[in-house]
Amino acid sequence: MNNDHASSDPTGPDDADAPAAPIVVGRPSGSGGRRVTIRARSAGLAHNDADLVEFLRRAGLPDAEDLLDDPSWVHWQEGPPHTYGPN
């Protein structure tokens, strides 16, 4: 049996756990802020909703504040949405 293609590769295109939303707001860091990716590209470190909205505006989404609570657009990883620092 040939097992050259590991099915457990987390970076593979068939990753069932990958969020469907094009915007991912990473977990809050210990020092504050959340990493933001837009369509799998790093946008920066957001320290508040205003930073996040600015990243989305720069990516061509001028009405970004309306998308922040829409799970089809934004996936908030760990911690509650709109929280950017350590608890």
PDB file of N, CA and C in Angstrom:
ATOM      1  N   MET A   1       0.845  -1.191   0.000  1.00  0.00           N
ATOM      2  CA  MET A   1       0.000   0.000   0.000  1.00  0.00           C
ATOM      3  C   MET A   1       0.874   1.231   0.000  1.00  0.00           C
ATOM      4  N   ASN A   2       0.601   2.173  -0.877  1.00  0.00           N
ATOM      5  CA  ASN A   2       1.360   3.404  -1.008  1.00  0.00           C
ATOM      6  C   ASN A   2       0.674   4.500  -0.211  1.00  0.00           C
ATOM      7  N   ASN A   3       1.390   5.064   0.762  1.00  0.00           N
ATOM      8  CA  ASN A   3       0.812   6.096   1.617  1.00  0.00           C
ATOM      9  C   ASN A   3       1.629   7.381   1.510  1.00  0.00           C
ATOM     10  N   ASP A   4       1.957   7.778   0.283  1.00  0.00           N
ATOM     11  CA  ASP A   4       2.764   8.978   0.053  1.00  0.00           C
ATOM     12  C   ASP A   4       2.039  10.256   0.419  1.00  0.00           C
ATOM     13  N   HIS A   5       0.731  10.244   0.386  1.00  0.00           N
ATOM     14  CA  HIS A   5      -0.064  11.448   0.664  1.00  0.00           C
ATOM     15  C   HIS A   5      -0.728  11.308   2.027  1.00  0.00           C
ATOM     16  N   ALA A   6      -0.153  11.946   3.020  1.00  0.00           N
ATOM     17  CA  ALA A   6      -0.699  11.846   4.378  1.00  0.00           C
ATOM     18  C   ALA A   6      -2.028  12.576   4.458  1.00  0.00           C
ATOM     19  N   SER A   7      -3.063  11.883   4.857  1.00  0.00           N
ATOM     20  CA  SER A   7      -4.384  12.500   4.937  1.00  0.00           C
ATOM     21  C   SER A   7      -4.544  13.370   6.170  1.00  0.00           C
ATOM     22  N   SER A   8      -3.594  13.300   7.104  1.00  0.00           N
ATOM     23  CA  SER A   8      -3.702  14.104   8.322  1.00  0.00           C
ATOM     24  C   SER A   8      -2.982  15.437   8.209  1.00  0.00           C
ATOM     25  N   ASP A   9      -2.502  15.785   7.029  1.00  0.00           N
ATOM     26  CA  ASP A   9      -1.805  17.054   6.831  1.00  0.00           C
ATOM     27  C   ASP A   9      -2.764  18.215   7.050  1.00  0.00           C
ATOM     28  N   PRO A  10      -2.562  19.040   8.116  1.00  0.00           N
ATOM     29  CA  PRO A  10      -3.496  20.128   8.418  1.00  0.00           C
ATOM     30  C   PRO A  10      -3.477  21.251   7.401  1.00  0.00           C
ATOM     31  N   THR A  11      -2.484  21.273   6.523  1.00  0.00           N
ATOM     32  CA  THR A  11      -2.419  22.344   5.525  1.00  0.00           C
ATOM     33  C   THR A  11      -3.038  21.941   4.199  1.00  0.00           C
ATOM     34  N   GLY A  12      -3.518  20.722   4.109  1.00  0.00           N
ATOM     35  CA  GLY A  12      -4.090  20.223   2.866  1.00  0.00           C
ATOM     36  C   GLY A  12      -5.386  20.911   2.511  1.00  0.00           C
ATOM     37  N   PRO A  13      -5.743  20.917   1.217  1.00  0.00           N
ATOM     38  CA  PRO A  13      -6.951  21.606   0.771  1.00  0.00           C
ATOM     39  C   PRO A  13      -8.241  20.964   1.236  1.00  0.00           C
ATOM     40  N   ASP A  14      -8.180  19.714   1.707  1.00  0.00           N
ATOM     41  CA  ASP A  14      -9.390  19.026   2.146  1.00  0.00           C
ATOM     42  C   ASP A  14      -9.578  19.082   3.657  1.00  0.00           C
ATOM     43  N   ASP A  15      -8.952  20.039   4.319  1.00  0.00           N
ATOM     44  CA  ASP A  15      -9.047  20.155   5.773  1.00  0.00           C
ATOM     45  C   ASP A  15     -10.482  20.488   6.166  1.00  0.00           C
ATOM     46  N   ALA A  16     -11.163  19.530   6.786  1.00  0.00           N
ATOM     47  CA  ALA A  16     -12.573  19.707   7.153  1.00  0.00           C
ATOM     48  C   ALA A  16     -12.749  20.734   8.269  1.00  0.00           C
ATOM     49  N   ASP A  17     -11.698  21.010   9.037  1.00  0.00           N
ATOM     50  CA  ASP A  17     -11.802  21.956  10.141  1.00  0.00           C
ATOM     51  C   ASP A  17     -11.515  23.393   9.712  1.00  0.00           C
ATOM     52  N   ALA A  18     -11.130  23.609   8.475  1.00  0.00           N
ATOM     53  CA  ALA A  18     -10.830  24.957   8.006  1.00  0.00           C
ATOM     54  C   ALA A  18     -12.109  25.785   7.959  1.00  0.00           C
ATOM     55  N   PRO A  19     -12.049  27.017   8.462  1.00  0.00           N
ATOM     56  CA  PRO A  19     -13.252  27.851   8.438  1.00  0.00           C
ATOM     57  C   PRO A  19     -13.644  28.213   7.014  1.00  0.00           C
ATOM     58  N   ALA A  20     -14.940  28.269   6.773  1.00  0.00           N
ATOM     59  CA  ALA A  20     -15.440  28.623   5.452  1.00  0.00           C
ATOM     60  C   ALA A  20     -15.417  30.136   5.240  1.00  0.00           C
ATOM     61  N   ALA A  21     -15.399  30.887   6.320  1.00  0.00           N
ATOM     62  CA  ALA A  21     -15.418  32.346   6.229  1.00  0.00           C
ATOM     63  C   ALA A  21     -14.096  32.856   5.651  1.00  0.00           C
ATOM     64  N   PRO A  22     -14.146  33.866   4.790  1.00  0.00           N
ATOM     65  CA  PRO A  22     -12.914  34.394   4.190  1.00  0.00           C
ATOM     66  C   PRO A  22     -12.080  35.229   5.157  1.00  0.00           C
ATOM     67  N   ILE A  23     -12.643  35.638   6.282  1.00  0.00           N
ATOM     68  CA  ILE A  23     -11.931  36.455   7.262  1.00  0.00           C
ATOM     69  C   ILE A  23     -11.815  35.649   8.544  1.00  0.00           C
ATOM     70  N   VAL A  24     -10.582  35.491   9.031  1.00  0.00           N
ATOM     71  CA  VAL A  24     -10.349  34.759  10.263  1.00  0.00           C
ATOM     72  C   VAL A  24      -9.678  35.699  11.256  1.00  0.00           C
ATOM     73  N   VAL A  25     -10.283  35.820  12.426  1.00  0.00           N
ATOM     74  CA  VAL A  25      -9.726  36.610  13.512  1.00  0.00           C
ATOM     75  C   VAL A  25      -9.199  35.604  14.527  1.00  0.00           C
ATOM     76  N   GLY A  26      -7.882  35.530  14.645  1.00  0.00           N
ATOM     77  CA  GLY A  26      -7.241  34.543  15.501  1.00  0.00           C
ATOM     78  C   GLY A  26      -7.543  34.745  16.970  1.00  0.00           C
ATOM     79  N   ARG A  27      -7.104  33.795  17.767  1.00  0.00           N
ATOM     80  CA  ARG A  27      -7.343  33.863  19.210  1.00  0.00           C
ATOM     81  C   ARG A  27      -6.625  35.058  19.814  1.00  0.00           C
ATOM     82  N   PRO A  28      -7.147  35.604  20.905  1.00  0.00           N
ATOM     83  CA  PRO A  28      -6.470  36.721  21.563  1.00  0.00           C
ATOM     84  C   PRO A  28      -5.090  36.287  22.057  1.00  0.00           C
ATOM     85  N   SER A  29      -4.096  37.136  21.813  1.00  0.00           N
ATOM     86  CA  SER A  29      -2.748  36.809  22.271  1.00  0.00           C
ATOM     87  C   SER A  29      -2.589  37.212  23.729  1.00  0.00           C
ATOM     88  N   GLY A  30      -1.598  36.671  24.377  1.00  0.00           N
ATOM     89  CA  GLY A  30      -1.340  36.982  25.774  1.00  0.00           C
ATOM     90  C   GLY A  30      -0.980  38.436  26.002  1.00  0.00           C
ATOM     91  N   SER A  31      -0.409  39.073  24.991  1.00  0.00           N
ATOM     92  CA  SER A  31      -0.005  40.478  25.124  1.00  0.00           C
ATOM     93  C   SER A  31      -1.029  41.440  24.533  1.00  0.00           C
ATOM     94  N   GLY A  32      -2.122  40.901  24.022  1.00  0.00           N
ATOM     95  CA  GLY A  32      -3.174  41.727  23.428  1.00  0.00           C
ATOM     96  C   GLY A  32      -3.135  41.695  21.916  1.00  0.00           C
ATOM     97  N   GLY A  33      -4.291  41.799  21.329  1.00  0.00           N
ATOM     98  CA  GLY A  33      -4.409  41.786  19.874  1.00  0.00           C
ATOM     99  C   GLY A  33      -4.757  40.408  19.340  1.00  0.00           C
ATOM    100  N   ARG A  34      -5.264  40.400  18.104  1.00  0.00           N
ATOM    101  CA  ARG A  34      -5.625  39.168  17.419  1.00  0.00           C
ATOM    102  C   ARG A  34      -5.110  39.250  15.992  1.00  0.00           C
ATOM    103  N   ARG A  35      -4.479  38.185  15.527  1.00  0.00           N
ATOM    104  CA  ARG A  35      -4.022  38.109  14.143  1.00  0.00           C
ATOM    105  C   ARG A  35      -5.234  37.997  13.228  1.00  0.00           C
ATOM    106  N   VAL A  36      -5.182  38.707  12.115  1.00  0.00           N
ATOM    107  CA  VAL A  36      -6.288  38.717  11.161  1.00  0.00           C
ATOM    108  C   VAL A  36      -5.774  38.220   9.819  1.00  0.00           C
ATOM    109  N   THR A  37      -6.509  37.280   9.228  1.00  0.00           N
ATOM    110  CA  THR A  37      -6.215  36.856   7.867  1.00  0.00           C
ATOM    111  C   THR A  37      -7.460  37.075   7.021  1.00  0.00           C
ATOM    112  N   ILE A  38      -7.219  37.507   5.812  1.00  0.00           N
ATOM    113  CA  ILE A  38      -8.296  37.733   4.850  1.00  0.00           C
ATOM    114  C   ILE A  38      -7.971  36.911   3.620  1.00  0.00           C
ATOM    115  N   ARG A  39      -8.832  35.964   3.320  1.00  0.00           N
ATOM    116  CA  ARG A  39      -8.617  35.032   2.205  1.00  0.00           C
ATOM    117  C   ARG A  39      -7.233  34.388   2.306  1.00  0.00           C
ATOM    118  N   ALA A  40      -6.915  33.911   3.519  1.00  0.00           N
ATOM    119  CA  ALA A  40      -5.679  33.187   3.834  1.00  0.00           C
ATOM    120  C   ALA A  40      -4.414  34.036   3.740  1.00  0.00           C
ATOM    121  N   ARG A  41      -4.561  35.350   3.695  1.00  0.00           N
ATOM    122  CA  ARG A  41      -3.396  36.244   3.685  1.00  0.00           C
ATOM    123  C   ARG A  41      -3.409  37.102   4.936  1.00  0.00           C
ATOM    124  N   SER A  42      -2.246  37.221   5.553  1.00  0.00           N
ATOM    125  CA  SER A  42      -2.145  38.002   6.776  1.00  0.00           C
ATOM    126  C   SER A  42      -2.476  39.466   6.507  1.00  0.00           C
ATOM    127  N   ALA A  43      -3.338  40.029   7.363  1.00  0.00           N
ATOM    128  CA  ALA A  43      -3.706  41.442   7.249  1.00  0.00           C
ATOM    129  C   ALA A  43      -3.070  42.269   8.363  1.00  0.00           C
ATOM    130  N   GLY A  44      -2.693  41.615   9.464  1.00  0.00           N
ATOM    131  CA  GLY A  44      -2.072  42.331  10.560  1.00  0.00           C
ATOM    132  C   GLY A  44      -2.623  41.908  11.906  1.00  0.00           C
ATOM    133  N   LEU A  45      -2.263  42.681  12.924  1.00  0.00           N
ATOM    134  CA  LEU A  45      -2.675  42.429  14.297  1.00  0.00           C
ATOM    135  C   LEU A  45      -3.681  43.500  14.704  1.00  0.00           C
ATOM    136  N   ALA A  46      -4.901  43.077  14.985  1.00  0.00           N
ATOM    137  CA  ALA A  46      -5.955  44.010  15.400  1.00  0.00           C
ATOM    138  C   ALA A  46      -6.000  44.082  16.921  1.00  0.00           C
ATOM    139  N   HIS A  47      -6.079  45.304  17.440  1.00  0.00           N
ATOM    140  CA  HIS A  47      -6.191  45.512  18.878  1.00  0.00           C
ATOM    141  C   HIS A  47      -7.602  45.923  19.282  1.00  0.00           C
ATOM    142  N   ASN A  48      -8.466  46.165  18.269  1.00  0.00           N
ATOM    143  CA  ASN A  48      -9.850  46.561  18.535  1.00  0.00           C
ATOM    144  C   ASN A  48     -10.631  46.426  17.236  1.00  0.00           C
ATOM    145  N   ASP A  49     -11.944  46.625  17.307  1.00  0.00           N
ATOM    146  CA  ASP A  49     -12.781  46.517  16.109  1.00  0.00           C
ATOM    147  C   ASP A  49     -12.395  47.552  15.054  1.00  0.00           C
ATOM    148  N   ALA A  50     -11.954  48.727  15.472  1.00  0.00           N
ATOM    149  CA  ALA A  50     -11.571  49.761  14.498  1.00  0.00           C
ATOM    150  C   ALA A  50     -10.393  49.280  13.642  1.00  0.00           C
ATOM    151  N   ASP A  51      -9.411  48.617  14.262  1.00  0.00           N
ATOM    152  CA  ASP A  51      -8.294  48.056  13.489  1.00  0.00           C
ATOM    153  C   ASP A  51      -8.805  47.021  12.502  1.00  0.00           C
ATOM    154  N   LEU A  52      -9.675  46.138  12.968  1.00  0.00           N
ATOM    155  CA  LEU A  52     -10.218  45.088  12.109  1.00  0.00           C
ATOM    156  C   LEU A  52     -10.976  45.680  10.931  1.00  0.00           C
ATOM    157  N   VAL A  53     -11.809  46.662  11.193  1.00  0.00           N
ATOM    158  CA  VAL A  53     -12.573  47.314  10.130  1.00  0.00           C
ATOM    159  C   VAL A  53     -11.627  47.970   9.123  1.00  0.00           C
ATOM    160  N   GLU A  54     -10.535  48.570   9.590  1.00  0.00           N
ATOM    161  CA  GLU A  54      -9.566  49.188   8.684  1.00  0.00           C
ATOM    162  C   GLU A  54      -8.898  48.137   7.798  1.00  0.00           C
ATOM    163  N   PHE A  55      -8.519  46.991   8.359  1.00  0.00           N
ATOM    164  CA  PHE A  55      -7.939  45.925   7.543  1.00  0.00           C
ATOM    165  C   PHE A  55      -8.918  45.489   6.454  1.00  0.00           C
ATOM    166  N   LEU A  56     -10.183  45.353   6.822  1.00  0.00           N
ATOM    167  CA  LEU A  56     -11.188  44.913   5.854  1.00  0.00           C
ATOM    168  C   LEU A  56     -11.451  45.981   4.801  1.00  0.00           C
ATOM    169  N   ARG A  57     -11.435  47.242   5.211  1.00  0.00           N
ATOM    170  CA  ARG A  57     -11.606  48.338   4.255  1.00  0.00           C
ATOM    171  C   ARG A  57     -10.469  48.318   3.229  1.00  0.00           C
ATOM    172  N   ARG A  58      -9.241  48.118   3.712  1.00  0.00           N
ATOM    173  CA  ARG A  58      -8.079  48.049   2.805  1.00  0.00           C
ATOM    174  C   ARG A  58      -8.165  46.870   1.857  1.00  0.00           C
ATOM    175  N   ALA A  59      -8.877  45.819   2.268  1.00  0.00           N
ATOM    176  CA  ALA A  59      -9.055  44.635   1.422  1.00  0.00           C
ATOM    177  C   ALA A  59     -10.225  44.788   0.456  1.00  0.00           C
ATOM    178  N   GLY A  60     -10.862  45.965   0.470  1.00  0.00           N
ATOM    179  CA  GLY A  60     -11.939  46.217  -0.476  1.00  0.00           C
ATOM    180  C   GLY A  60     -13.335  45.987   0.065  1.00  0.00           C
ATOM    181  N   LEU A  61     -13.487  45.943   1.382  1.00  0.00           N
ATOM    182  CA  LEU A  61     -14.801  45.737   1.999  1.00  0.00           C
ATOM    183  C   LEU A  61     -15.184  46.998   2.771  1.00  0.00           C
ATOM    184  N   PRO A  62     -15.710  48.015   2.109  1.00  0.00           N
ATOM    185  CA  PRO A  62     -15.974  49.303   2.758  1.00  0.00           C
ATOM    186  C   PRO A  62     -17.042  49.254   3.845  1.00  0.00           C
ATOM    187  N   ASP A  63     -17.949  48.304   3.811  1.00  0.00           N
ATOM    188  CA  ASP A  63     -18.994  48.183   4.836  1.00  0.00           C
ATOM    189  C   ASP A  63     -18.642  47.088   5.837  1.00  0.00           C
ATOM    190  N   ALA A  64     -17.374  46.998   6.173  1.00  0.00           N
ATOM    191  CA  ALA A  64     -16.865  45.903   6.995  1.00  0.00           C
ATOM    192  C   ALA A  64     -17.516  45.821   8.359  1.00  0.00           C
ATOM    193  N   GLU A  65     -17.852  46.947   8.967  1.00  0.00           N
ATOM    194  CA  GLU A  65     -18.449  46.900  10.305  1.00  0.00           C
ATOM    195  C   GLU A  65     -19.751  46.103  10.310  1.00  0.00           C
ATOM    196  N   ASP A  66     -20.409  46.024   9.164  1.00  0.00           N
ATOM    197  CA  ASP A  66     -21.647  45.249   9.061  1.00  0.00           C
ATOM    198  C   ASP A  66     -21.383  43.742   8.966  1.00  0.00           C
ATOM    199  N   LEU A  67     -20.117  43.355   8.709  1.00  0.00           N
ATOM    200  CA  LEU A  67     -19.775  41.947   8.516  1.00  0.00           C
ATOM    201  C   LEU A  67     -19.234  41.276   9.769  1.00  0.00           C
ATOM    202  N   LEU A  68     -18.834  42.044  10.768  1.00  0.00           N
ATOM    203  CA  LEU A  68     -18.118  41.494  11.919  1.00  0.00           C
ATOM    204  C   LEU A  68     -18.873  40.402  12.669  1.00  0.00           C
ATOM    205  N   ASP A  69     -20.182  40.463  12.687  1.00  0.00           N
ATOM    206  CA  ASP A  69     -20.977  39.460  13.405  1.00  0.00           C
ATOM    207  C   ASP A  69     -21.645  38.452  12.476  1.00  0.00           C
ATOM    208  N   ASP A  70     -21.204  38.421  11.226  1.00  0.00           N
ATOM    209  CA  ASP A  70     -21.758  37.491  10.243  1.00  0.00           C
ATOM    210  C   ASP A  70     -20.803  36.309  10.089  1.00  0.00           C
ATOM    211  N   PRO A  71     -21.149  35.124  10.621  1.00  0.00           N
ATOM    212  CA  PRO A  71     -20.236  33.980  10.568  1.00  0.00           C
ATOM    213  C   PRO A  71     -19.924  33.488   9.155  1.00  0.00           C
ATOM    214  N   SER A  72     -20.701  33.878   8.179  1.00  0.00           N
ATOM    215  CA  SER A  72     -20.353  33.493   6.812  1.00  0.00           C
ATOM    216  C   SER A  72     -19.200  34.354   6.283  1.00  0.00           C
ATOM    217  N   TRP A  73     -18.923  35.465   6.945  1.00  0.00           N
ATOM    218  CA  TRP A  73     -17.809  36.347   6.571  1.00  0.00           C
ATOM    219  C   TRP A  73     -16.643  36.265   7.539  1.00  0.00           C
ATOM    220  N   VAL A  74     -16.928  36.230   8.848  1.00  0.00           N
ATOM    221  CA  VAL A  74     -15.872  36.314   9.864  1.00  0.00           C
ATOM    222  C   VAL A  74     -15.933  35.113  10.799  1.00  0.00           C
ATOM    223  N   HIS A  75     -14.795  34.452  10.931  1.00  0.00           N
ATOM    224  CA  HIS A  75     -14.654  33.358  11.890  1.00  0.00           C
ATOM    225  C   HIS A  75     -13.770  33.852  13.030  1.00  0.00           C
ATOM    226  N   TRP A  76     -14.335  33.940  14.236  1.00  0.00           N
ATOM    227  CA  TRP A  76     -13.603  34.356  15.428  1.00  0.00           C
ATOM    228  C   TRP A  76     -13.069  33.093  16.100  1.00  0.00           C
ATOM    229  N   GLN A  77     -11.754  32.936  16.187  1.00  0.00           N
ATOM    230  CA  GLN A  77     -11.159  31.758  16.808  1.00  0.00           C
ATOM    231  C   GLN A  77     -11.005  31.979  18.308  1.00  0.00           C
ATOM    232  N   GLU A  78     -11.440  31.015  19.071  1.00  0.00           N
ATOM    233  CA  GLU A  78     -11.313  31.041  20.529  1.00  0.00           C
ATOM    234  C   GLU A  78     -11.734  32.383  21.112  1.00  0.00           C
ATOM    235  N   GLY A  79     -12.090  32.417  22.330  1.00  0.00           N
ATOM    236  CA  GLY A  79     -12.487  33.660  22.979  1.00  0.00           C
ATOM    237  C   GLY A  79     -13.695  34.298  22.325  1.00  0.00           C
ATOM    238  N   PRO A  80     -14.337  35.211  23.030  1.00  0.00           N
ATOM    239  CA  PRO A  80     -15.528  35.861  22.491  1.00  0.00           C
ATOM    240  C   PRO A  80     -15.181  36.876  21.394  1.00  0.00           C
ATOM    241  N   PRO A  81     -16.069  37.057  20.427  1.00  0.00           N
ATOM    242  CA  PRO A  81     -15.861  38.096  19.418  1.00  0.00           C
ATOM    243  C   PRO A  81     -15.715  39.476  20.076  1.00  0.00           C
ATOM    244  N   HIS A  82     -14.986  40.328  19.409  1.00  0.00           N
ATOM    245  CA  HIS A  82     -14.800  41.727  19.822  1.00  0.00           C
ATOM    246  C   HIS A  82     -13.961  41.860  21.097  1.00  0.00           C
ATOM    247  N   THR A  83     -13.281  40.804  21.501  1.00  0.00           N
ATOM    248  CA  THR A  83     -12.379  40.840  22.646  1.00  0.00           C
ATOM    249  C   THR A  83     -10.973  40.644  22.105  1.00  0.00           C
ATOM    250  N   TYR A  84     -10.068  41.569  22.405  1.00  0.00           N
ATOM    251  CA  TYR A  84      -8.747  41.562  21.776  1.00  0.00           C
ATOM    252  C   TYR A  84      -7.580  41.366  22.730  1.00  0.00           C
ATOM    253  N   GLY A  85      -7.835  41.369  24.017  1.00  0.00           N
ATOM    254  CA  GLY A  85      -6.739  41.243  24.968  1.00  0.00           C
ATOM    255  C   GLY A  85      -6.919  40.070  25.886  1.00  0.00           C
ATOM    256  N   PRO A  86      -5.927  39.859  26.731  1.00  0.00           N
ATOM    257  CA  PRO A  86      -6.063  38.775  27.708  1.00  0.00           C
ATOM    258  C   PRO A  86      -7.175  39.097  28.708  1.00  0.00           C
ATOM    259  N   ASN A  87      -7.841  38.061  29.177  1.00  0.00           N
ATOM    260  CA  ASN A  87      -8.954  38.261  30.124  1.00  0.00           C
ATOM    261  C   ASN A  87      -8.476  38.558  31.516  1.00  0.00           C
TER     262      ASN A  87
END
